[in-house]
């Protein structure tokens, strides 16, 4: 009797359990398999003819979104902040590399007018592309709180337009730099010695250098190789009318962002050395002329060669 009292309610529980499972089975979304197939990139049928028109949801779009907004954006901002921090600490520790001998007042030509035009136009384009590009990557997080949604929308529209138009122009500058300066940037034994002495940035040594030292050559080749990846991926994004599919566009976008951030970090180092890092370096790229004391300290082999050719420097 006692046992029946305990068991009777249990039958109730068991029957309710079965009923719930049954009900659940009846309520399972009958279209679940259909949506699973859609997410698996299974192509369906569409009467509309064209690229990917039979693909209802593009599965890899979500992977791209997560990579772009996650590790790429995070590591990218980390790298840029880290580079700025290292340059600041280095400047505080080392200070400006000053001229060790007084200026002679005599100058020699370092960069011709056309070379300077090429440098500043390409560098100017690079800076605008950096600002607009970073605005597109980080704008939602950084600029919306500052400008508001409407302000940011108007700015982002303009930034994207500038970025799309100026990208191919930068590519032309890069090609001209390769044509004009590649031969000056070939590595040789002198560069090995320069690297061993950390380019004179650490300690008081003055390693020998030709017109361009090993550090400048390294920057040049990074610019060339990263620049090629940057420009080719940029073209895929800029001209989506060549039948490329979204997966290629997403891959190109990730390559574009990663190479751009690497190159921006390298360029920060270049800008640091060329401005506050080294006394007298900027003069050459602004006026075309450098003092012979600067030339002998930083590029002794080149200075000797030029001064032997034209003993009457200005
Ligand atoms: C905007 C700030 C920049 C400043 C102040 C600056 C300054 C300079 C200076 C002073 C030189 C001459 C160095 C020497 O005489 O030894 C130079 C060379 C050079 N710069 Fe810049 N630069 C800037 C940005 C850029 C950017 C963004 C690029 C890349 C697009 C670039 C590419 C080069 C190249 C290729 C050289 C020739 C040296 C070599 O072949 O490595 N510069 N720059």
mmCIF file of C-alpha atoms and ligand atoms in Angstrom:
data_model
loop_
_atom_site.group_PDB
_atom_site.id
_atom_site.type_symbol
_atom_site.label_atom_id
_atom_site.label_comp_id
_atom_site.label_asym_id
_atom_site.label_seq_id
_atom_site.Cartn_x
_atom_site.Cartn_y
_atom_site.Cartn_z
ATOM 1 C CA UNK A 1 0.000 0.000 0.000
ATOM 2 C CA UNK A 2 2.789 2.332 1.098
ATOM 3 C CA UNK A 3 4.692 1.453 -2.062
ATOM 4 C CA UNK A 4 1.654 2.268 -4.230
ATOM 5 C CA UNK A 5 1.373 5.684 -2.574
ATOM 6 C CA UNK A 6 4.952 6.487 -3.616
ATOM 7 C CA UNK A 7 4.790 4.942 -7.077
ATOM 8 C CA UNK A 8 1.509 6.481 -8.203
ATOM 9 C CA UNK A 9 2.821 10.037 -8.539
ATOM 10 C CA UNK A 10 5.912 8.683 -10.335
ATOM 11 C CA UNK A 11 3.729 7.371 -13.175
ATOM 12 C CA UNK A 12 2.493 10.925 -13.555
ATOM 13 C CA UNK A 13 6.040 12.250 -13.911
ATOM 14 C CA UNK A 14 6.969 9.561 -16.417
ATOM 15 C CA UNK A 15 3.936 10.173 -18.626
ATOM 16 C CA UNK A 16 4.475 13.970 -18.527
ATOM 17 C CA UNK A 17 8.119 13.333 -19.543
ATOM 18 C CA UNK A 18 7.054 11.341 -22.589
ATOM 19 C CA UNK A 19 4.451 13.923 -23.492
ATOM 20 C CA UNK A 20 7.058 16.761 -23.422
ATOM 21 C CA UNK A 21 9.494 14.833 -25.650
ATOM 22 C CA UNK A 22 6.661 14.112 -28.040
ATOM 23 C CA UNK A 23 5.564 17.745 -28.076
ATOM 24 C CA UNK A 24 9.153 18.906 -28.635
ATOM 25 C CA UNK A 25 9.491 16.589 -31.586
ATOM 26 C CA UNK A 26 6.343 18.059 -33.036
ATOM 27 C CA UNK A 27 7.624 21.626 -32.489
ATOM 28 C CA UNK A 28 11.116 21.140 -33.993
ATOM 29 C CA UNK A 29 11.458 23.649 -36.819
ATOM 30 C CA UNK A 30 10.604 21.606 -39.913
ATOM 31 C CA UNK A 31 12.823 24.009 -41.954
ATOM 32 C CA UNK A 32 15.901 23.454 -39.718
ATOM 33 C CA UNK A 33 17.583 21.149 -42.241
ATOM 34 C CA UNK A 34 16.893 23.665 -44.977
ATOM 35 C CA UNK A 35 18.622 26.480 -43.014
ATOM 36 C CA UNK A 36 21.489 24.161 -42.073
ATOM 37 C CA UNK A 37 22.087 23.619 -45.800
ATOM 38 C CA UNK A 38 21.895 27.344 -46.446
ATOM 39 C CA UNK A 39 24.589 27.980 -43.838
ATOM 40 C CA UNK A 40 26.719 25.159 -45.270
ATOM 41 C CA UNK A 41 27.033 27.152 -48.488
ATOM 42 C CA UNK A 42 24.866 24.709 -50.412
ATOM 43 C CA UNK A 43 23.854 26.493 -53.571
ATOM 44 C CA UNK A 44 20.177 26.605 -54.389
ATOM 45 C CA UNK A 45 18.320 27.573 -57.522
ATOM 46 C CA UNK A 46 17.740 31.128 -58.637
ATOM 47 C CA UNK A 47 16.259 32.358 -61.881
ATOM 48 C CA UNK A 48 18.466 35.444 -61.498
ATOM 49 C CA UNK A 49 21.649 34.956 -63.482
ATOM 50 C CA UNK A 50 24.899 36.369 -62.083
ATOM 51 C CA UNK A 51 27.684 35.886 -59.559
ATOM 52 C CA UNK A 52 26.633 33.930 -56.454
ATOM 53 C CA UNK A 53 22.934 34.694 -56.988
ATOM 54 C CA UNK A 54 22.086 31.087 -56.024
ATOM 55 C CA UNK A 55 23.815 31.448 -52.649
ATOM 56 C CA UNK A 56 21.319 32.664 -50.039
ATOM 57 C CA UNK A 57 23.749 33.275 -47.154
ATOM 58 C CA UNK A 58 27.508 33.390 -47.695
ATOM 59 C CA UNK A 59 28.945 31.329 -44.846
ATOM 60 C CA UNK A 60 32.534 32.643 -44.928
ATOM 61 C CA UNK A 61 31.238 36.205 -44.504
ATOM 62 C CA UNK A 62 30.745 35.522 -40.808
ATOM 63 C CA UNK A 63 34.304 34.112 -40.478
ATOM 64 C CA UNK A 64 35.671 37.212 -42.214
ATOM 65 C CA UNK A 65 33.633 39.510 -39.941
ATOM 66 C CA UNK A 66 34.885 37.764 -36.807
ATOM 67 C CA UNK A 67 38.524 37.879 -37.961
ATOM 68 C CA UNK A 68 38.324 41.547 -38.998
ATOM 69 C CA UNK A 69 36.585 42.780 -35.859
ATOM 70 C CA UNK A 70 38.481 40.405 -33.579
ATOM 71 C CA UNK A 71 42.155 39.446 -33.841
ATOM 72 C CA UNK A 72 43.026 41.619 -36.873
ATOM 73 C CA UNK A 73 41.705 44.863 -35.353
ATOM 74 C CA UNK A 74 43.026 44.006 -31.897
ATOM 75 C CA UNK A 75 46.543 42.884 -32.888
ATOM 76 C CA UNK A 76 46.742 45.757 -35.406
ATOM 77 C CA UNK A 77 46.012 48.461 -32.845
ATOM 78 C CA UNK A 78 48.342 46.695 -30.382
ATOM 79 C CA UNK A 79 51.182 46.720 -32.920
ATOM 80 C CA UNK A 80 50.765 50.426 -33.717
ATOM 81 C CA UNK A 81 50.598 51.429 -30.046
ATOM 82 C CA UNK A 82 53.606 49.172 -29.281
ATOM 83 C CA UNK A 83 55.632 50.758 -32.127
ATOM 84 C CA UNK A 84 54.858 54.286 -30.886
ATOM 85 C CA UNK A 85 55.781 53.251 -27.338
ATOM 86 C CA UNK A 86 59.111 51.690 -28.442
ATOM 87 C CA UNK A 87 60.021 54.801 -30.483
ATOM 88 C CA UNK A 88 59.173 57.067 -27.533
ATOM 89 C CA UNK A 89 61.255 54.988 -25.090
ATOM 90 C CA UNK A 90 64.116 54.840 -27.625
ATOM 91 C CA UNK A 91 64.027 58.617 -28.090
ATOM 92 C CA UNK A 92 64.041 59.223 -24.336
ATOM 93 C CA UNK A 93 66.985 56.823 -23.946
ATOM 94 C CA UNK A 94 69.039 57.739 -27.039
ATOM 95 C CA UNK A 95 67.902 61.252 -27.944
ATOM 96 C CA UNK A 96 68.666 62.755 -31.339
ATOM 97 C CA UNK A 97 71.753 61.419 -33.165
ATOM 98 C CA UNK A 98 73.617 64.698 -33.475
ATOM 99 C CA UNK A 99 76.426 65.754 -35.767
ATOM 100 C CA UNK A 100 79.755 64.821 -34.207
ATOM 101 C CA UNK A 101 81.689 67.443 -36.208
ATOM 102 C CA UNK A 102 80.642 71.056 -36.722
ATOM 103 C CA UNK A 103 78.921 71.853 -40.008
ATOM 104 C CA UNK A 104 81.342 72.860 -42.747
ATOM 105 C CA UNK A 105 78.849 75.128 -44.506
ATOM 106 C CA UNK A 106 79.608 73.258 -47.752
ATOM 107 C CA UNK A 107 76.772 71.193 -49.187
ATOM 108 C CA UNK A 108 76.419 68.421 -51.751
ATOM 109 C CA UNK A 109 73.321 67.313 -53.663
ATOM 110 C CA UNK A 110 71.595 64.311 -52.132
ATOM 111 C CA UNK A 111 68.161 64.234 -53.800
ATOM 112 C CA UNK A 112 67.210 65.882 -57.101
ATOM 113 C CA UNK A 113 64.018 67.943 -57.413
ATOM 114 C CA UNK A 114 62.222 65.089 -59.194
ATOM 115 C CA UNK A 115 63.286 62.598 -56.532
ATOM 116 C CA UNK A 116 61.974 64.924 -53.813
ATOM 117 C CA UNK A 117 58.674 65.430 -55.661
ATOM 118 C CA UNK A 118 58.324 61.655 -55.980
ATOM 119 C CA UNK A 119 59.109 61.139 -52.290
ATOM 120 C CA UNK A 120 56.724 63.765 -50.934
ATOM 121 C CA UNK A 121 53.815 62.991 -53.259
ATOM 122 C CA UNK A 122 54.045 59.253 -52.464
ATOM 123 C CA UNK A 123 54.585 59.896 -48.731
ATOM 124 C CA UNK A 124 51.670 62.384 -48.698
ATOM 125 C CA UNK A 125 49.401 59.827 -50.360
ATOM 126 C CA UNK A 126 50.558 57.180 -47.883
ATOM 127 C CA UNK A 127 49.705 59.425 -44.929
ATOM 128 C CA UNK A 128 46.199 60.217 -46.281
ATOM 129 C CA UNK A 129 45.631 56.513 -47.021
ATOM 130 C CA UNK A 130 46.780 55.682 -43.472
ATOM 131 C CA UNK A 131 44.397 58.161 -41.852
ATOM 132 C CA UNK A 132 41.398 57.244 -44.021
ATOM 133 C CA UNK A 133 42.137 53.502 -43.873
ATOM 134 C CA UNK A 134 42.460 53.453 -40.079
ATOM 135 C CA UNK A 135 39.256 55.524 -39.876
ATOM 136 C CA UNK A 136 37.430 52.798 -41.794
ATOM 137 C CA UNK A 137 38.860 50.031 -39.588
ATOM 138 C CA UNK A 138 38.517 51.683 -36.181
ATOM 139 C CA UNK A 139 36.042 54.509 -36.890
ATOM 140 C CA UNK A 140 32.994 52.805 -35.399
ATOM 141 C CA UNK A 141 34.808 52.255 -32.112
ATOM 142 C CA UNK A 142 36.819 55.500 -31.942
ATOM 143 C CA UNK A 143 35.039 58.156 -34.009
ATOM 144 C CA UNK A 144 31.321 57.495 -33.363
ATOM 145 C CA UNK A 145 31.734 58.512 -29.694
ATOM 146 C CA UNK A 146 33.411 61.742 -30.929
ATOM 147 C CA UNK A 147 31.360 62.731 -34.009
ATOM 148 C CA UNK A 148 28.085 60.885 -33.343
ATOM 149 C CA UNK A 149 26.461 58.490 -35.843
ATOM 150 C CA UNK A 150 25.538 61.133 -38.438
ATOM 151 C CA UNK A 151 28.892 62.928 -38.274
ATOM 152 C CA UNK A 152 30.791 59.660 -38.599
ATOM 153 C CA UNK A 153 28.607 58.466 -41.492
ATOM 154 C CA UNK A 154 29.373 61.662 -43.456
ATOM 155 C CA UNK A 155 33.111 61.465 -42.653
ATOM 156 C CA UNK A 156 33.377 57.722 -43.384
ATOM 157 C CA UNK A 157 31.686 58.238 -46.744
ATOM 158 C CA UNK A 158 34.279 60.859 -47.673
ATOM 159 C CA UNK A 159 37.173 58.842 -46.204
ATOM 160 C CA UNK A 160 36.181 55.771 -48.227
ATOM 161 C CA UNK A 161 35.912 57.834 -51.397
ATOM 162 C CA UNK A 162 39.399 59.372 -50.876
ATOM 163 C CA UNK A 163 40.853 55.963 -49.975
ATOM 164 C CA UNK A 164 39.442 54.321 -53.119
ATOM 165 C CA UNK A 165 40.684 57.069 -55.451
ATOM 166 C CA UNK A 166 44.121 57.699 -53.912
ATOM 167 C CA UNK A 167 45.069 54.005 -53.577
ATOM 168 C CA UNK A 168 45.853 53.536 -57.299
ATOM 169 C CA UNK A 169 47.799 56.842 -57.317
ATOM 170 C CA UNK A 170 49.974 55.570 -54.461
ATOM 171 C CA UNK A 171 50.578 52.459 -56.554
ATOM 172 C CA UNK A 172 51.980 54.622 -59.362
ATOM 173 C CA UNK A 173 54.291 56.382 -56.838
ATOM 174 C CA UNK A 174 55.452 53.006 -55.550
ATOM 175 C CA UNK A 175 56.225 51.756 -59.071
ATOM 176 C CA UNK A 176 58.224 54.941 -59.809
ATOM 177 C CA UNK A 177 60.168 54.502 -56.541
ATOM 178 C CA UNK A 178 61.010 50.923 -57.520
ATOM 179 C CA UNK A 179 62.146 52.003 -60.993
ATOM 180 C CA UNK A 180 64.264 54.910 -59.689
ATOM 181 C CA UNK A 181 65.685 53.574 -56.436
ATOM 182 C CA UNK A 182 65.807 49.754 -56.564
ATOM 183 C CA UNK A 183 69.418 49.721 -57.809
ATOM 184 C CA UNK A 184 70.541 52.032 -54.965
ATOM 185 C CA UNK A 185 69.013 49.641 -52.456
ATOM 186 C CA UNK A 186 70.797 46.387 -53.368
ATOM 187 C CA UNK A 187 72.400 44.823 -50.270
ATOM 188 C CA UNK A 188 76.147 44.094 -50.120
ATOM 189 C CA UNK A 189 78.900 43.298 -47.577
ATOM 190 C CA UNK A 190 79.066 46.877 -46.301
ATOM 191 C CA UNK A 191 75.481 46.521 -45.100
ATOM 192 C CA UNK A 192 76.336 43.446 -43.021
ATOM 193 C CA UNK A 193 78.880 45.488 -41.065
ATOM 194 C CA UNK A 194 76.330 48.303 -40.703
ATOM 195 C CA UNK A 195 73.815 45.889 -39.173
ATOM 196 C CA UNK A 196 76.493 44.457 -36.822
ATOM 197 C CA UNK A 197 77.067 47.955 -35.456
ATOM 198 C CA UNK A 198 73.285 48.628 -35.200
ATOM 199 C CA UNK A 199 73.732 51.444 -37.689
ATOM 200 C CA UNK A 200 75.388 53.635 -35.078
ATOM 201 C CA UNK A 201 72.009 54.091 -33.375
ATOM 202 C CA UNK A 202 73.364 52.289 -30.303
ATOM 203 C CA UNK A 203 76.793 53.368 -29.072
ATOM 204 C CA UNK A 204 79.059 55.923 -30.707
ATOM 205 C CA UNK A 205 80.315 54.015 -33.754
ATOM 206 C CA UNK A 206 79.856 55.354 -37.313
ATOM 207 C CA UNK A 207 79.506 52.343 -39.613
ATOM 208 C CA UNK A 208 80.371 52.967 -43.246
ATOM 209 C CA UNK A 209 77.535 53.446 -45.701
ATOM 210 C CA UNK A 210 76.983 54.174 -49.358
ATOM 211 C CA UNK A 211 74.262 56.574 -50.543
ATOM 212 C CA UNK A 212 71.705 54.499 -48.664
ATOM 213 C CA UNK A 213 72.549 52.655 -45.467
ATOM 214 C CA UNK A 214 71.375 49.111 -44.630
ATOM 215 C CA UNK A 215 68.465 50.372 -42.504
ATOM 216 C CA UNK A 216 67.142 52.487 -45.366
ATOM 217 C CA UNK A 217 67.544 49.542 -47.734
ATOM 218 C CA UNK A 218 65.596 47.299 -45.356
ATOM 219 C CA UNK A 219 62.788 49.866 -45.183
ATOM 220 C CA UNK A 220 62.813 50.169 -48.980
ATOM 221 C CA UNK A 221 62.368 46.412 -49.589
ATOM 222 C CA UNK A 222 59.681 46.141 -46.899
ATOM 223 C CA UNK A 223 57.920 49.013 -48.644
ATOM 224 C CA UNK A 224 58.251 47.276 -52.014
ATOM 225 C CA UNK A 225 57.054 43.807 -50.969
ATOM 226 C CA UNK A 226 54.340 44.897 -48.538
ATOM 227 C CA UNK A 227 53.384 47.638 -51.032
ATOM 228 C CA UNK A 228 52.878 45.075 -53.819
ATOM 229 C CA UNK A 229 50.566 42.946 -51.608
ATOM 230 C CA UNK A 230 48.817 46.100 -50.443
ATOM 231 C CA UNK A 231 48.224 47.440 -53.959
ATOM 232 C CA UNK A 232 47.149 44.126 -55.531
ATOM 233 C CA UNK A 233 44.688 43.374 -52.716
ATOM 234 C CA UNK A 234 43.511 46.994 -52.927
ATOM 235 C CA UNK A 235 42.753 46.615 -56.636
ATOM 236 C CA UNK A 236 40.622 43.508 -55.941
ATOM 237 C CA UNK A 237 38.613 45.613 -53.448
ATOM 238 C CA UNK A 238 38.505 48.749 -55.570
ATOM 239 C CA UNK A 239 37.178 47.069 -58.714
ATOM 240 C CA UNK A 240 34.615 44.440 -57.718
ATOM 241 C CA UNK A 241 33.282 44.453 -61.279
ATOM 242 C CA UNK A 242 35.717 41.812 -62.587
ATOM 243 C CA UNK A 243 33.559 38.881 -61.531
ATOM 244 C CA UNK A 244 35.558 38.169 -58.367
ATOM 245 C CA UNK A 245 33.462 36.403 -55.736
ATOM 246 C CA UNK A 246 32.961 37.489 -52.143
ATOM 247 C CA UNK A 247 35.375 34.932 -50.687
ATOM 248 C CA UNK A 248 38.259 36.415 -52.721
ATOM 249 C CA UNK A 249 37.178 39.920 -51.697
ATOM 250 C CA UNK A 250 37.157 38.924 -48.021
ATOM 251 C CA UNK A 251 40.606 37.300 -48.289
ATOM 252 C CA UNK A 252 41.957 40.367 -50.110
ATOM 253 C CA UNK A 253 40.544 42.599 -47.417
ATOM 254 C CA UNK A 254 42.352 40.671 -44.661
ATOM 255 C CA UNK A 255 45.647 40.710 -46.649
ATOM 256 C CA UNK A 256 45.140 44.444 -47.263
ATOM 257 C CA UNK A 257 44.618 45.293 -43.589
ATOM 258 C CA UNK A 258 47.461 43.104 -42.291
ATOM 259 C CA UNK A 259 50.062 44.407 -44.792
ATOM 260 C CA UNK A 260 48.858 48.000 -44.327
ATOM 261 C CA UNK A 261 49.290 47.868 -40.558
ATOM 262 C CA UNK A 262 52.745 46.277 -40.877
ATOM 263 C CA UNK A 263 53.795 48.955 -43.348
ATOM 264 C CA UNK A 264 52.394 51.788 -41.233
ATOM 265 C CA UNK A 265 54.404 50.477 -38.253
ATOM 266 C CA UNK A 266 57.578 50.366 -40.411
ATOM 267 C CA UNK A 267 56.863 53.853 -41.766
ATOM 268 C CA UNK A 268 56.579 55.204 -38.222
ATOM 269 C CA UNK A 269 60.169 54.007 -37.694
ATOM 270 C CA UNK A 270 61.243 55.635 -40.989
ATOM 271 C CA UNK A 271 59.557 58.942 -40.082
ATOM 272 C CA UNK A 272 61.111 58.876 -36.589
ATOM 273 C CA UNK A 273 64.665 58.352 -37.899
ATOM 274 C CA UNK A 274 64.223 60.924 -40.668
ATOM 275 C CA UNK A 275 62.894 63.665 -38.344
ATOM 276 C CA UNK A 276 63.559 63.787 -34.598
ATOM 277 C CA UNK A 277 65.896 60.769 -34.655
ATOM 278 C CA UNK A 278 68.752 62.180 -36.775
ATOM 279 C CA UNK A 279 70.035 65.730 -37.009
ATOM 280 C CA UNK A 280 70.176 66.971 -40.590
ATOM 281 C CA UNK A 281 68.460 64.029 -42.376
ATOM 282 C CA UNK A 282 65.309 65.950 -43.275
ATOM 283 C CA UNK A 283 67.265 68.803 -44.886
ATOM 284 C CA UNK A 284 68.331 66.495 -47.714
ATOM 285 C CA UNK A 285 64.762 65.506 -48.596
ATOM 286 C CA UNK A 286 63.483 69.110 -48.235
ATOM 287 C CA UNK A 287 66.213 71.185 -49.910
ATOM 288 C CA UNK A 288 68.009 68.478 -51.848
ATOM 289 C CA UNK A 289 71.350 69.483 -50.259
ATOM 290 C CA UNK A 290 73.167 68.128 -47.190
ATOM 291 C CA UNK A 291 76.137 69.520 -45.299
ATOM 292 C CA UNK A 292 79.352 67.624 -46.050
ATOM 293 C CA UNK A 293 79.806 67.004 -42.291
ATOM 294 C CA UNK A 294 76.455 65.137 -42.274
ATOM 295 C CA UNK A 295 77.330 63.265 -45.477
ATOM 296 C CA UNK A 296 80.697 62.121 -44.088
ATOM 297 C CA UNK A 297 79.207 61.038 -40.769
ATOM 298 C CA UNK A 298 76.266 59.058 -42.133
ATOM 299 C CA UNK A 299 77.201 58.083 -45.688
ATOM 300 C CA UNK A 300 81.016 58.294 -45.814
ATOM 301 C CA UNK A 301 81.540 56.143 -48.934
ATOM 302 C CA UNK A 302 78.922 58.095 -50.908
ATOM 303 C CA UNK A 303 80.318 61.455 -49.643
ATOM 304 C CA UNK A 304 83.820 60.493 -50.773
ATOM 305 C CA UNK A 305 82.540 59.447 -54.195
ATOM 306 C CA UNK A 306 80.537 62.661 -54.723
ATOM 307 C CA UNK A 307 83.270 64.986 -53.420
ATOM 308 C CA UNK A 308 85.898 63.327 -55.620
ATOM 309 C CA UNK A 309 83.647 63.923 -58.615
ATOM 310 C CA UNK A 310 82.844 67.547 -57.759
ATOM 311 C CA UNK A 311 85.597 68.917 -55.501
ATOM 312 C CA UNK A 312 83.955 72.358 -55.530
ATOM 313 C CA UNK A 313 80.930 71.641 -53.407
ATOM 314 C CA UNK A 314 78.557 74.561 -52.816
HETATM 315 C C1 LIG B 1 55.669 61.656 -43.897
HETATM 316 C C2 LIG B 1 56.791 61.588 -43.272
HETATM 317 C C3 LIG B 1 58.102 61.258 -43.935
HETATM 318 C C4 LIG B 1 59.268 61.900 -43.740
HETATM 319 C C5 LIG B 1 59.507 63.107 -42.844
HETATM 320 C C6 LIG B 1 60.270 61.268 -44.575
HETATM 321 C C7 LIG B 1 61.564 61.669 -44.682
HETATM 322 C C8 LIG B 1 62.525 61.100 -45.479
HETATM 323 C C9 LIG B 1 63.888 61.529 -45.588
HETATM 324 C C10 LIG B 1 64.498 62.678 -44.819
HETATM 325 C C11 LIG B 1 64.519 60.721 -46.464
HETATM 326 C C12 LIG B 1 65.984 60.790 -46.899
HETATM 327 C C13 LIG B 1 66.885 59.982 -46.033
HETATM 328 C C14 LIG B 1 68.307 60.165 -46.465
HETATM 329 O O1 LIG B 1 68.628 61.170 -47.072
HETATM 330 O O2 LIG B 1 69.107 59.270 -46.196
HETATM 331 C C15 LIG B 1 63.561 59.772 -46.941
HETATM 332 C C16 LIG B 1 63.801 58.770 -47.853
HETATM 333 C C17 LIG B 1 62.861 57.882 -48.309
HETATM 334 N N1 LIG B 1 61.528 57.801 -47.910
HETATM 335 FE FE1 LIG B 1 60.612 59.023 -46.598
HETATM 336 N N2 LIG B 1 59.680 60.223 -45.242
HETATM 337 C C18 LIG B 1 58.363 60.186 -44.883
HETATM 338 C C19 LIG B 1 57.420 59.252 -45.289
HETATM 339 C C20 LIG B 1 57.681 58.277 -46.204
HETATM 340 C C21 LIG B 1 56.713 57.292 -46.608
HETATM 341 C C22 LIG B 1 55.291 57.188 -46.069
HETATM 342 C C23 LIG B 1 57.314 56.501 -47.510
HETATM 343 C C24 LIG B 1 56.709 55.369 -48.257
HETATM 344 C C25 LIG B 1 55.704 55.497 -49.009
HETATM 345 C C26 LIG B 1 58.684 56.967 -47.676
HETATM 346 C C27 LIG B 1 59.610 56.409 -48.506
HETATM 347 C C28 LIG B 1 60.929 56.788 -48.601
HETATM 348 C C29 LIG B 1 61.903 56.176 -49.481
HETATM 349 C C30 LIG B 1 61.649 55.002 -50.410
HETATM 350 C C31 LIG B 1 63.118 56.870 -49.298
HETATM 351 C C32 LIG B 1 64.431 56.645 -50.047
HETATM 352 C C33 LIG B 1 65.375 55.892 -49.202
HETATM 353 C C34 LIG B 1 65.326 54.452 -49.490
HETATM 354 O O3 LIG B 1 65.419 54.043 -50.648
HETATM 355 O O4 LIG B 1 65.190 53.706 -48.515
HETATM 356 N N3 LIG B 1 58.857 58.027 -46.861
HETATM 357 N N4 LIG B 1 62.335 60.007 -46.317
#
